Short mmCIF file of C-alpha atoms in Angstrom, two decimals:
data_model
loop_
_atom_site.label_atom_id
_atom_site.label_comp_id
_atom_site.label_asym_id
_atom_site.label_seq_id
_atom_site.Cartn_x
_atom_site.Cartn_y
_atom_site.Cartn_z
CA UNK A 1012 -30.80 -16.17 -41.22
CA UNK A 1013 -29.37 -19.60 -39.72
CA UNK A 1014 -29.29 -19.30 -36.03
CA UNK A 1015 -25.90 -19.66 -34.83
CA UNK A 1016 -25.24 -22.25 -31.81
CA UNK A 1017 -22.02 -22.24 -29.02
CA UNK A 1018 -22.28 -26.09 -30.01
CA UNK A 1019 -22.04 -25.91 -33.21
CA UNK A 1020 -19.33 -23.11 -33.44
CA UNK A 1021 -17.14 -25.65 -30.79
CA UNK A 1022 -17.38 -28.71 -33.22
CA UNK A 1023 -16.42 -26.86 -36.06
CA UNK A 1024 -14.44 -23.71 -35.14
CA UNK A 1025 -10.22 -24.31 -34.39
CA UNK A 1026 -8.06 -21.73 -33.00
CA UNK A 1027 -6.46 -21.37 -35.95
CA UNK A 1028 -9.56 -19.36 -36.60
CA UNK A 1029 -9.16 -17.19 -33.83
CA UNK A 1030 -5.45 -16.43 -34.38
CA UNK A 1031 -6.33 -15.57 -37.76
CA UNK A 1032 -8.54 -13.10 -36.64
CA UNK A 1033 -6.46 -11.14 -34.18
CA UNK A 1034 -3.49 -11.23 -36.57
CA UNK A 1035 -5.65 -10.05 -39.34
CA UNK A 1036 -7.23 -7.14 -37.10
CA UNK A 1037 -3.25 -6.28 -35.64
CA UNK A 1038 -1.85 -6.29 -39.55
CA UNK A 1039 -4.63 -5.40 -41.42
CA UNK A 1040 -3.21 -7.48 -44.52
CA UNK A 1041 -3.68 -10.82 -45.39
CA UNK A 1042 -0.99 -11.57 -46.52
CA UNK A 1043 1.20 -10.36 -43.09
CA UNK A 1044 -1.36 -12.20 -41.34
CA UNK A 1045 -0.61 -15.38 -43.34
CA UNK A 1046 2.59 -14.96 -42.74
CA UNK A 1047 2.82 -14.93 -39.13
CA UNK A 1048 0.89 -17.76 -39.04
CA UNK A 1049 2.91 -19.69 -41.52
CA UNK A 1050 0.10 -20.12 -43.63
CA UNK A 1051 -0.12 -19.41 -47.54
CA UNK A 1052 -2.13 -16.39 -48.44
CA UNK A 1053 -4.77 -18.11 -50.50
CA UNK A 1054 -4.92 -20.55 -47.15
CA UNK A 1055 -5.50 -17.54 -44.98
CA UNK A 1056 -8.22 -15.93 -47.41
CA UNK A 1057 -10.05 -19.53 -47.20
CA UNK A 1058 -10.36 -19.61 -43.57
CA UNK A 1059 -11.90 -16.08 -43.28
CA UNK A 1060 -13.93 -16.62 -45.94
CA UNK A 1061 -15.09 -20.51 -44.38
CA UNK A 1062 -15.07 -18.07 -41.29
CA UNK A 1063 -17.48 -14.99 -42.79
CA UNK A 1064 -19.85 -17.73 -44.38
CA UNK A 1065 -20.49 -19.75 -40.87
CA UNK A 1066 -21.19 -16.53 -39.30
CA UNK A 1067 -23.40 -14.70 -41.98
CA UNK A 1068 -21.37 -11.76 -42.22
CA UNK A 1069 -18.51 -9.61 -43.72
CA UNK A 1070 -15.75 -9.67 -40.68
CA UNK A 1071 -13.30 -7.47 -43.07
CA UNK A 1072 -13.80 -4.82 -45.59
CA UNK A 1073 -11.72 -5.10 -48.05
CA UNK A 1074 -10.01 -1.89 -48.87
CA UNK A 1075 -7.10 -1.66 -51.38
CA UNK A 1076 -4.29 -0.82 -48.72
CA UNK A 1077 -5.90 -2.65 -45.83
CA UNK A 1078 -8.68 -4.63 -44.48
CA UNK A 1079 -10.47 -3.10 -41.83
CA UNK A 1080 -12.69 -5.30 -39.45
CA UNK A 1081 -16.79 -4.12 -39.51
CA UNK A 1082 -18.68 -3.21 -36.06
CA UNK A 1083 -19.80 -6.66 -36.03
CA UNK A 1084 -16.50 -7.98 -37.38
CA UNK A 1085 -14.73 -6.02 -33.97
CA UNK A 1086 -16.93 -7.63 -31.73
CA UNK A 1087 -15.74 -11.11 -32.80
CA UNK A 1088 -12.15 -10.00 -33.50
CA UNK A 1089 -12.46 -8.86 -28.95
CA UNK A 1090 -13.89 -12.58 -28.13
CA UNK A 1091 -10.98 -14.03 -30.31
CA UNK A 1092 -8.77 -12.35 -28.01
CA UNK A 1093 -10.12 -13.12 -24.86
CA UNK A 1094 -10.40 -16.77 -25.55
CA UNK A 1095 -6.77 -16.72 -26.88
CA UNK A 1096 -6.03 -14.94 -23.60
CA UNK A 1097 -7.76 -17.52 -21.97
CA UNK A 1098 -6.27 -20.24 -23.62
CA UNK A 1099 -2.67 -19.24 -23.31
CA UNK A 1100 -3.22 -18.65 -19.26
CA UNK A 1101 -4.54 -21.83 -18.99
CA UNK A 1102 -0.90 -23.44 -20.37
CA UNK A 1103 0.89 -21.42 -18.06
CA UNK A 1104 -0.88 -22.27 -15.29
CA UNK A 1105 -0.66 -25.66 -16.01
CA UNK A 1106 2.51 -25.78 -16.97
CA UNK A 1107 3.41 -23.78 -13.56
CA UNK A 1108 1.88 -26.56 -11.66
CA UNK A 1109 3.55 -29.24 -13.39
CA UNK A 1110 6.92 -27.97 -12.32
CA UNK A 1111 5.85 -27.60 -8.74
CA UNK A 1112 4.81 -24.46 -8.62
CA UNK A 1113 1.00 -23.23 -6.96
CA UNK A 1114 -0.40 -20.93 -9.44
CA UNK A 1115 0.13 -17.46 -10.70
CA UNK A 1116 -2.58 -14.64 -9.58
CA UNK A 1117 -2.27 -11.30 -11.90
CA UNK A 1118 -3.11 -8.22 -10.52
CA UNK A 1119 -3.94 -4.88 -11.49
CA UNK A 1120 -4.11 -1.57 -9.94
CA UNK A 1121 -3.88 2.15 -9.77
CA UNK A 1122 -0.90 4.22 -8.47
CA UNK A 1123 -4.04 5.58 -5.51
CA UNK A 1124 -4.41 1.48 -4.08
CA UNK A 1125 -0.77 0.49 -4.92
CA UNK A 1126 0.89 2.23 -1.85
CA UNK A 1127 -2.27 1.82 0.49
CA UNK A 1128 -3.87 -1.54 1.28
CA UNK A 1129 -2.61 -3.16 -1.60
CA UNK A 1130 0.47 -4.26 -0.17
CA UNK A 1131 -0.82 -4.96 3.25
CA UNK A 1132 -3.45 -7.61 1.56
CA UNK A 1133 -0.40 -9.12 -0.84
CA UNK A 1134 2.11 -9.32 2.13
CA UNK A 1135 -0.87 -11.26 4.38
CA UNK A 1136 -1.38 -13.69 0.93
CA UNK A 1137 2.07 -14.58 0.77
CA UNK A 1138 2.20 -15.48 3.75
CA UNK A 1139 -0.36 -18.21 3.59
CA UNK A 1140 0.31 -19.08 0.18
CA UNK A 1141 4.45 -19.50 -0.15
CA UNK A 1142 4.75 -20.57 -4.01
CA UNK A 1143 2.15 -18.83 -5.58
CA UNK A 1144 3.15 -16.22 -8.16
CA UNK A 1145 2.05 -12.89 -8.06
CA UNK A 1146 2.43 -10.22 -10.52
CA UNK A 1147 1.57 -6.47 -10.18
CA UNK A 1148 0.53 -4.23 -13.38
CA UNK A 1149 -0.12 -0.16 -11.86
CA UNK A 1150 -1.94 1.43 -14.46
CA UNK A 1151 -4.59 4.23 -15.04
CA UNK A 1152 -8.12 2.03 -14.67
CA UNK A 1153 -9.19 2.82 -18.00
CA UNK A 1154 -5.92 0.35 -19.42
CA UNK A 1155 -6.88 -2.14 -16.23
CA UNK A 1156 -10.02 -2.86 -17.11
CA UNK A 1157 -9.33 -3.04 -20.88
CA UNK A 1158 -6.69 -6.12 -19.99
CA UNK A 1159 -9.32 -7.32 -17.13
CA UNK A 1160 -11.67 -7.90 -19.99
CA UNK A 1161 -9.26 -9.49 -22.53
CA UNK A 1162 -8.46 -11.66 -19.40
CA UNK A 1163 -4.85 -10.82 -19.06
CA UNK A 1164 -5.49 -10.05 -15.20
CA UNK A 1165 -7.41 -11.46 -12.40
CA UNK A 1166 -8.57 -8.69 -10.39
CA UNK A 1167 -7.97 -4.71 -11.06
CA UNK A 1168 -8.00 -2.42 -7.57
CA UNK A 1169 -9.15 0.61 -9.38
CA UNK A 1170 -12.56 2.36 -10.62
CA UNK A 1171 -15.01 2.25 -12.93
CA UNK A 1172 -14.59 5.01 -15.99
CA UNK A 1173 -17.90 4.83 -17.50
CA UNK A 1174 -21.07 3.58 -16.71
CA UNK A 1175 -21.09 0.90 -19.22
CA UNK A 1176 -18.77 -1.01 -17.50
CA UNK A 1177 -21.30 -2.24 -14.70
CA UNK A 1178 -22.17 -4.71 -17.41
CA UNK A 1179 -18.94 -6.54 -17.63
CA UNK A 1180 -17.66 -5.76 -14.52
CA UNK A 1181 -18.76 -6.35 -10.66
CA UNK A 1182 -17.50 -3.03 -8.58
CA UNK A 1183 -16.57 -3.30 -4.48
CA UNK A 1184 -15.89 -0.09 -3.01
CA UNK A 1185 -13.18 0.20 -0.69
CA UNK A 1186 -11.82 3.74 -0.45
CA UNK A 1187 -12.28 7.17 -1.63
CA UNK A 1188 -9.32 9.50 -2.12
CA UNK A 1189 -8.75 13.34 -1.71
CA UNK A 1190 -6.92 14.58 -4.64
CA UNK A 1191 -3.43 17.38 -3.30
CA UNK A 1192 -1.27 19.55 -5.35
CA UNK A 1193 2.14 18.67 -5.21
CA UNK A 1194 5.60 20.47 -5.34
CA UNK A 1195 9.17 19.43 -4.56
CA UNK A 1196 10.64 21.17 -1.74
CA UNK A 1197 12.21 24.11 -3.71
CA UNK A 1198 9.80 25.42 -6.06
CA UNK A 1199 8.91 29.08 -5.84
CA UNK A 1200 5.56 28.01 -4.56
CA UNK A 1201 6.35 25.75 -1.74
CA UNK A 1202 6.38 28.20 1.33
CA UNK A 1203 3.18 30.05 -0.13
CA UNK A 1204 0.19 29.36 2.72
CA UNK A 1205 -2.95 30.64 -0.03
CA UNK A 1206 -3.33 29.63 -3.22
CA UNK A 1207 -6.16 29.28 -5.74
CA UNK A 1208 -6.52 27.41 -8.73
CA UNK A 1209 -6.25 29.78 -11.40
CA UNK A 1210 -2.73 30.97 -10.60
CA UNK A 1211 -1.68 27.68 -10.83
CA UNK A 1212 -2.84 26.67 -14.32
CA UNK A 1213 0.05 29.44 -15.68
CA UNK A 1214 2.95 26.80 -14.36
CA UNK A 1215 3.62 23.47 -15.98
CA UNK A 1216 1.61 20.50 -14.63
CA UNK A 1217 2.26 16.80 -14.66
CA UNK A 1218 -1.02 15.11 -14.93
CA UNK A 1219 -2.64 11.42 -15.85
CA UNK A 1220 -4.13 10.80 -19.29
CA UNK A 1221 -7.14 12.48 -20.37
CA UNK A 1222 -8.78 9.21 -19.77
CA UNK A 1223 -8.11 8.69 -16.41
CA UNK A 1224 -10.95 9.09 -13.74
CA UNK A 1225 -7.78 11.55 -11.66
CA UNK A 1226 -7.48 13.79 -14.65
CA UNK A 1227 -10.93 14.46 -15.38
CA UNK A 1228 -11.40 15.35 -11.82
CA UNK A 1229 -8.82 18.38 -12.25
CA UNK A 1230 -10.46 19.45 -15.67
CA UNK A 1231 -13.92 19.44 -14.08
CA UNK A 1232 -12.66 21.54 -11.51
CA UNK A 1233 -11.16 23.79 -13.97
CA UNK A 1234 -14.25 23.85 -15.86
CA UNK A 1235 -16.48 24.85 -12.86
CA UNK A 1236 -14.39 27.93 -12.63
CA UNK A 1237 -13.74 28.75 -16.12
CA UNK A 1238 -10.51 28.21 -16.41
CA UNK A 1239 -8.42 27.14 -19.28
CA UNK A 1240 -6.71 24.13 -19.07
CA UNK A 1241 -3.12 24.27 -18.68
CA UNK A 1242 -0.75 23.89 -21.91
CA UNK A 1243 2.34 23.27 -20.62
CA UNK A 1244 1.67 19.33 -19.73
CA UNK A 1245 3.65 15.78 -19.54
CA UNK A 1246 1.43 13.23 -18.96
CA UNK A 1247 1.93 9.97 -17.09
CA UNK A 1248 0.87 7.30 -14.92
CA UNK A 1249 4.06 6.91 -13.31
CA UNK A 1250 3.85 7.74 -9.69
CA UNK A 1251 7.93 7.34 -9.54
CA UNK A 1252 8.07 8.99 -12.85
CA UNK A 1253 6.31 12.04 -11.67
CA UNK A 1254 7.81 12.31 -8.55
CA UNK A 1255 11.65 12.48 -10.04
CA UNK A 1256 10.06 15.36 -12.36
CA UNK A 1257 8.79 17.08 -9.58
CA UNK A 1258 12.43 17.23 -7.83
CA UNK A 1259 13.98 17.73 -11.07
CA UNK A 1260 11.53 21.04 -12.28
CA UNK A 1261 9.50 23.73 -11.28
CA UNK A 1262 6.17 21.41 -12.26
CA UNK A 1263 3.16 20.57 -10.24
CA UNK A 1264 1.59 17.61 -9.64
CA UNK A 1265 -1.91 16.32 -8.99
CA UNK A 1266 -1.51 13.36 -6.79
CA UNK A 1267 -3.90 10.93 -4.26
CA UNK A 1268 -3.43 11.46 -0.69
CA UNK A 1269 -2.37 8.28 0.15
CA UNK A 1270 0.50 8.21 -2.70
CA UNK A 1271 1.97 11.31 -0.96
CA UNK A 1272 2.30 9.81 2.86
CA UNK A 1273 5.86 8.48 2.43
CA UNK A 1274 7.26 11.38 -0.21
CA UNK A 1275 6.40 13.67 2.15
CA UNK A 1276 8.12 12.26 5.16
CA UNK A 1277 10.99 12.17 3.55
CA UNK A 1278 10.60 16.00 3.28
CA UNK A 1279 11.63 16.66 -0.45
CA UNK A 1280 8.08 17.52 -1.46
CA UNK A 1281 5.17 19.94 -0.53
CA UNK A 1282 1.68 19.62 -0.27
CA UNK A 1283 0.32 23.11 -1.55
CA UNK A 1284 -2.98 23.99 0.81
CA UNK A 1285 -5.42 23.27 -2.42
CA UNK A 1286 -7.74 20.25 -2.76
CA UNK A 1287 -8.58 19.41 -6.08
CA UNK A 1288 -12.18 19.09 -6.99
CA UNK A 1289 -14.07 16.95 -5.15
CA UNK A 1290 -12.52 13.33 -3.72
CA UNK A 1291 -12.40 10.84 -6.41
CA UNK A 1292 -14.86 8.27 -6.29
CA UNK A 1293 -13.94 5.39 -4.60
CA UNK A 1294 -11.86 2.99 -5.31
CA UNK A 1295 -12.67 -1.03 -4.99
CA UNK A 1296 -12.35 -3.97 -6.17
CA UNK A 1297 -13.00 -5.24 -9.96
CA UNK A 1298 -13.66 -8.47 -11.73
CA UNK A 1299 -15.81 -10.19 -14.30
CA UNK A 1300 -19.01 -10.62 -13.97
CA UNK A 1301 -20.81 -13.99 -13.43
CA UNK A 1302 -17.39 -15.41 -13.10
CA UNK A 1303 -16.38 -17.10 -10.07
CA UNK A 1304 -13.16 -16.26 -8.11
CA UNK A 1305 -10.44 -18.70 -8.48
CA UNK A 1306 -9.28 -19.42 -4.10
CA UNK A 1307 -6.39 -17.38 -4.41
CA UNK A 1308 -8.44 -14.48 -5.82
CA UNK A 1309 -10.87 -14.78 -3.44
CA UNK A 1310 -8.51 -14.38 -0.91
CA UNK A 1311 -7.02 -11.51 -1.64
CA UNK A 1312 -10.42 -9.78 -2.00
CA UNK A 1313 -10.86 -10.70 1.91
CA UNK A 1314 -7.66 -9.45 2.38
CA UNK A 1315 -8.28 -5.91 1.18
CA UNK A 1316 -11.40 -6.22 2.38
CA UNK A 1317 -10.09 -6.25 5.85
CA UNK A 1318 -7.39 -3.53 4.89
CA UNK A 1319 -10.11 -1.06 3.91
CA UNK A 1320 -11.79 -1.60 7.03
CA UNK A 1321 -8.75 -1.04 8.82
CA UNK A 1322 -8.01 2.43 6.77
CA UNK A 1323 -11.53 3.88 7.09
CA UNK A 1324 -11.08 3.36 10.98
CA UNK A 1325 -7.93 5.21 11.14
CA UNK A 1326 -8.86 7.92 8.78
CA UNK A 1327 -12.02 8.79 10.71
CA UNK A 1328 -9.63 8.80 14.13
CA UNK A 1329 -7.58 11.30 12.28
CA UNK A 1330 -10.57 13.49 11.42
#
């Protein structure tokens, strides 16, 4: 088997091979792929074939009503995307820059950091950096750190979901977050002073994703007492989303701490006296490994840095 070189694959590869790829995998027909590229089919079919006899291996199988990429085939079809992620950040920062502009800084995080520190840390960077362009995706972390590896974000505030992921990402803890039940002001249940778990499960819950490091929290607590999980369910990572359902319906909510400090001071919800589980595992800050941290990046991470430091010291006074 020819051994395959990064030098070789630059002087010869295009990114017309890479587009290929990802439109092929996102289609699954050549001839949709060929199209969005406004390439001829028989074009198309060339370049995956030049494409499958560089690398030494089937990319597709070739199924009558689609072509379905192989284990190895995925793997190159993900570092197609990231590069083209890459690539197409790379133009828009530049282009940003040309017009005067200082950058753009993408970050992600979970509903848990996004009313917390977060803010605090993006408020402080503003401040010393005017013109640069910030943008905010809040997300479960299981979606954050699929887009922080296909480098459509700089940082994600969030947590690791499996244990994997310590070899793509590096992990900072910064805080750790008891998990309440929550109820708008007039459900049934919101004067009740004991509660336990069980009775709860038999009203309807709005909860994350199965996916999400919140969710499985609740369903290993369920599990520990053998409980059934609860069938009457909407599920969302919508802190405002769940919130207007919560006013709008006798559901229940599992919610961070910190995303319940200004709902409840406005007094139209209820904190039922239940803790969920154990506290999640802290939260902290993401990014790629052996990458380094572009300055406005790197300040932010001091920034929250300092935040956390801030909100350990006041939680502790509290205690």
């Amino acid at each position: 088997m020819e051994k395959l070189s990064s030098a070789g694959l630059c002087g010869w590869m295009r990114f017309k091979h890479l587009l290929l790829l990802v439109h092929l995998d996102q289609c699954r027909n050549m001839h949709a792929a060929s199209r969005h590229m406004h390439l001829s089919q028989p074009a198309a079919s060339k370049m995956l074939r030049d494409l499958e006899r560089y690398f030494g291996f089937a990319i597709f199988e070739r199924h009558p009503r689609a072509m379905v990429p192989t284990e190895l085939g995925m793997q190159l079809v993900r570092h197609a995307e990231i590069l083209l992620n890459d690539a197409e950040r790379m133009v828009k920062d530049i282009q940003m820059r040309r017009e005067g502009g200082y950058g753009r800084l993408l970050i992600g995080a979970i509903p848990a950091a996004a009313p917390e520190i977060l803010p605090a840390a993006i408020a402080a960077l503003k401040r010393r950096r005017p013109r640069l362009s910030i943008s905010l995706d809040e997300q479960s972390s299981d979606r954050l750190l699929q887009a922080l590896e296909y480098k459509q974000l700089d940082l994600v505030v969030g947590r690791l979901t499996a244990e994997s992921q310590h070899n793509l990402f590096d992990f900072e803890p910064l805080l750790e977050e008891p998990l309440r039940v929550v109820v708008g002001r007039e459900h049934p249940l919101a004067e009740t002073r004991t509660i336990d778990l069980a009775s709860l499960c038999r009203w309807p819950w709005i909860l994350h994703p199965p996916a999400s490091p919140m969710r499985q929290v609740f369903e290993r607590a369920l599990a520990e007492l053998g409980i059934a999980s609860p069938d009457d369910i909407i599920e969302t990572t919508s802190t405002q989303m769940i919130l207007q359902l919560l006013l709008s319906s006798s559901m229940l909510a599992v919610l961070p701490q910190s995303v319940l400090k200004r709902p409840l001071a406005s007094g139209q919800y209820v904190v039922l006296p239940l803790t969920i589980g154990k506290p999640l595992n802290h939260y902290g800050i993401i990014t790629r490994k052996h990458e380094p941290l572009p300055p406005a990046t790197a300040e932010l991470v001091e920034e929250l840095r300092r935040r956390a430091v801030s909100a350990k010291s006041l939680m502790e006074h509290l205690a």
